Amino acid sequence: MKALLSIKSEFVKRILSGEKKYEYRRRVFARDDVEAIVIYETLPVGRVVAEVEVEKVLKDTPSALWEETHKDSGITEQYFFSYFSGLEQACAIELGNVRLFDNPLLLSEYNPDLTHAPQSFVYVE
């Protein structure tokens, strides 16, 4: 199973460069069989640009998760704690091998059933 995630351009660049090895989310997959993330780079790009292996999903308090992942976070501590403000649990998807698409695709080209970018993520085959 794969999950298509909407990710801002600045973070996509950091994922592709290897600077960002964790994708942080307030909530994460209910399923435990997600093996890859399909990256939809948000506007102005507006394309499906890459696929990344999921190594594992981490869940912990924001403080503990930051302590474990900050060296490869690709974001600032201030941004991290602002993002998880008021939450008792934070989630991080550890990213593995990245496969950049030679020709980025419109959502409808990737999957005709997708008519708009997901707010967070959507499961795809």
mmCIF file of C-alpha atoms in Angstrom:
data_model
loop_
_atom_site.group_PDB
_atom_site.id
_atom_site.type_symbol
_atom_site.label_atom_id
_atom_site.label_comp_id
_atom_site.label_asym_id
_atom_site.label_seq_id
_atom_site.Cartn_x
_atom_site.Cartn_y
_atom_site.Cartn_z
ATOM 1 C CA MET A 1 0.000 0.000 0.000
ATOM 2 C CA LYS A 2 1.072 3.568 -0.707
ATOM 3 C CA ALA A 3 -0.082 6.905 0.625
ATOM 4 C CA LEU A 4 -0.070 10.094 -1.411
ATOM 5 C CA LEU A 5 0.936 13.088 0.710
ATOM 6 C CA SER A 6 0.723 16.778 -0.101
ATOM 7 C CA ILE A 7 4.076 18.348 0.786
ATOM 8 C CA LYS A 8 5.197 21.969 0.397
ATOM 9 C CA SER A 9 7.913 22.674 -2.186
ATOM 10 C CA GLU A 10 10.485 23.807 0.386
ATOM 11 C CA PHE A 11 10.212 20.456 2.173
ATOM 12 C CA VAL A 12 10.196 18.419 -1.046
ATOM 13 C CA LYS A 13 13.548 19.994 -1.961
ATOM 14 C CA ARG A 14 14.972 19.014 1.430
ATOM 15 C CA ILE A 15 13.660 15.451 1.096
ATOM 16 C CA LEU A 16 15.188 15.093 -2.370
ATOM 17 C CA SER A 17 18.541 16.474 -1.183
ATOM 18 C CA GLY A 18 18.615 14.077 1.789
ATOM 19 C CA GLU A 19 18.565 16.899 4.338
ATOM 20 C CA LYS A 20 15.062 15.955 5.521
ATOM 21 C CA LYS A 21 14.716 12.290 6.466
ATOM 22 C CA TYR A 22 11.491 12.612 8.456
ATOM 23 C CA GLU A 23 8.071 13.815 7.381
ATOM 24 C CA TYR A 24 6.155 15.089 10.388
ATOM 25 C CA ARG A 25 2.404 14.748 10.716
ATOM 26 C CA ARG A 26 -0.174 15.510 13.393
ATOM 27 C CA ARG A 27 -1.883 12.283 12.491
ATOM 28 C CA VAL A 28 -0.614 9.394 10.468
ATOM 29 C CA PHE A 29 -1.854 6.298 8.713
ATOM 30 C CA ALA A 30 -4.380 4.061 10.453
ATOM 31 C CA ARG A 31 -3.080 1.207 8.313
ATOM 32 C CA ASP A 32 0.211 -0.488 9.107
ATOM 33 C CA ASP A 33 0.892 -1.703 5.559
ATOM 34 C CA VAL A 34 1.969 1.614 4.011
ATOM 35 C CA GLU A 35 5.320 0.865 2.394
ATOM 36 C CA ALA A 36 5.806 4.021 0.330
ATOM 37 C CA ILE A 37 4.821 7.654 0.142
ATOM 38 C CA VAL A 38 3.933 9.236 -3.167
ATOM 39 C CA ILE A 39 4.855 12.919 -2.979
ATOM 40 C CA TYR A 40 2.485 15.509 -4.390
ATOM 41 C CA GLU A 41 4.379 18.804 -4.408
ATOM 42 C CA THR A 42 1.897 21.557 -3.629
ATOM 43 C CA LEU A 43 1.272 24.592 -5.808
ATOM 44 C CA PRO A 44 2.823 26.306 -7.636
ATOM 45 C CA VAL A 45 4.333 22.979 -8.807
ATOM 46 C CA GLY A 46 1.119 20.981 -8.396
ATOM 47 C CA ARG A 47 2.569 17.659 -9.541
ATOM 48 C CA VAL A 48 3.307 14.157 -8.292
ATOM 49 C CA VAL A 49 7.101 14.279 -8.269
ATOM 50 C CA ALA A 50 8.533 11.305 -6.382
ATOM 51 C CA GLU A 51 8.028 8.142 -4.397
ATOM 52 C CA VAL A 52 9.800 7.429 -1.102
ATOM 53 C CA GLU A 53 10.114 4.204 0.880
ATOM 54 C CA VAL A 54 8.698 4.285 4.411
ATOM 55 C CA GLU A 55 11.268 2.909 6.848
ATOM 56 C CA LYS A 56 9.050 3.223 9.926
ATOM 57 C CA VAL A 57 6.498 5.441 11.610
ATOM 58 C CA LEU A 58 7.374 6.951 14.969
ATOM 59 C CA LYS A 59 4.848 8.217 17.518
ATOM 60 C CA ASP A 60 5.801 9.917 20.765
ATOM 61 C CA THR A 61 5.483 13.143 22.671
ATOM 62 C CA PRO A 62 6.676 16.135 20.663
ATOM 63 C CA SER A 63 9.697 16.580 22.970
ATOM 64 C CA ALA A 64 10.777 12.940 22.736
ATOM 65 C CA LEU A 65 10.219 12.820 18.977
ATOM 66 C CA TRP A 66 12.268 15.977 18.425
ATOM 67 C CA GLU A 67 15.087 14.567 20.558
ATOM 68 C CA GLU A 68 15.133 11.393 18.450
ATOM 69 C CA THR A 69 14.799 12.964 14.995
ATOM 70 C CA HIS A 70 16.036 16.565 15.023
ATOM 71 C CA LYS A 71 19.421 15.897 13.383
ATOM 72 C CA ASP A 72 17.717 14.783 10.169
ATOM 73 C CA SER A 73 14.535 16.836 10.503
ATOM 74 C CA GLY A 74 15.203 19.417 7.811
ATOM 75 C CA ILE A 75 13.255 21.962 9.894
ATOM 76 C CA THR A 76 13.931 24.257 12.821
ATOM 77 C CA GLU A 77 13.078 23.441 16.400
ATOM 78 C CA GLN A 78 10.776 26.467 16.488
ATOM 79 C CA TYR A 79 8.877 25.272 13.403
ATOM 80 C CA PHE A 80 8.580 21.749 14.855
ATOM 81 C CA PHE A 81 7.143 22.826 18.203
ATOM 82 C CA SER A 82 4.857 25.381 16.581
ATOM 83 C CA TYR A 83 3.491 22.651 14.280
ATOM 84 C CA PHE A 84 2.790 20.297 17.204
ATOM 85 C CA SER A 85 1.645 23.015 19.633
ATOM 86 C CA GLY A 86 -1.051 21.771 22.003
ATOM 87 C CA LEU A 87 -0.693 18.118 21.019
ATOM 88 C CA GLU A 88 0.337 15.301 23.326
ATOM 89 C CA GLN A 89 1.436 13.028 20.475
ATOM 90 C CA ALA A 90 3.525 13.750 17.402
ATOM 91 C CA CYS A 91 4.197 11.476 14.430
ATOM 92 C CA ALA A 92 7.208 11.182 12.149
ATOM 93 C CA ILE A 93 7.531 9.055 9.038
ATOM 94 C CA GLU A 94 11.127 7.943 8.583
ATOM 95 C CA LEU A 95 11.943 8.211 4.898
ATOM 96 C CA GLY A 96 14.075 5.718 2.984
ATOM 97 C CA ASN A 97 15.118 5.549 -0.665
ATOM 98 C CA VAL A 98 13.721 8.272 -2.892
ATOM 99 C CA ARG A 99 12.754 7.744 -6.527
ATOM 100 C CA LEU A 100 12.348 11.031 -8.372
ATOM 101 C CA PHE A 101 9.977 10.825 -11.335
ATOM 102 C CA ASP A 102 11.546 11.759 -14.676
ATOM 103 C CA ASN A 103 8.276 13.377 -15.709
ATOM 104 C CA PRO A 104 6.225 14.777 -12.805
ATOM 105 C CA LEU A 105 2.532 14.005 -13.188
ATOM 106 C CA LEU A 106 -0.681 15.877 -12.644
ATOM 107 C CA LEU A 107 -2.820 14.191 -9.988
ATOM 108 C CA SER A 108 -5.279 13.045 -12.649
ATOM 109 C CA GLU A 109 -2.431 11.532 -14.685
ATOM 110 C CA TYR A 110 -1.161 9.642 -11.647
ATOM 111 C CA ASN A 111 -4.625 8.451 -10.638
ATOM 112 C CA PRO A 112 -7.796 9.435 -12.530
ATOM 113 C CA ASP A 113 -9.815 9.052 -9.301
ATOM 114 C CA LEU A 114 -7.915 11.920 -7.655
ATOM 115 C CA THR A 115 -9.640 15.184 -8.473
ATOM 116 C CA HIS A 116 -7.890 17.368 -5.898
ATOM 117 C CA ALA A 117 -4.842 17.283 -3.647
ATOM 118 C CA PRO A 118 -5.445 15.696 -0.244
ATOM 119 C CA GLN A 119 -5.390 17.948 2.810
ATOM 120 C CA SER A 120 -3.124 15.435 4.540
ATOM 121 C CA PHE A 121 -2.902 12.114 2.705
ATOM 122 C CA VAL A 122 -4.898 9.557 0.752
ATOM 123 C CA TYR A 123 -4.241 5.841 0.302
ATOM 124 C CA VAL A 124 -3.354 4.780 -3.247
ATOM 125 C CA GLU A 125 -2.495 1.451 -4.838
#
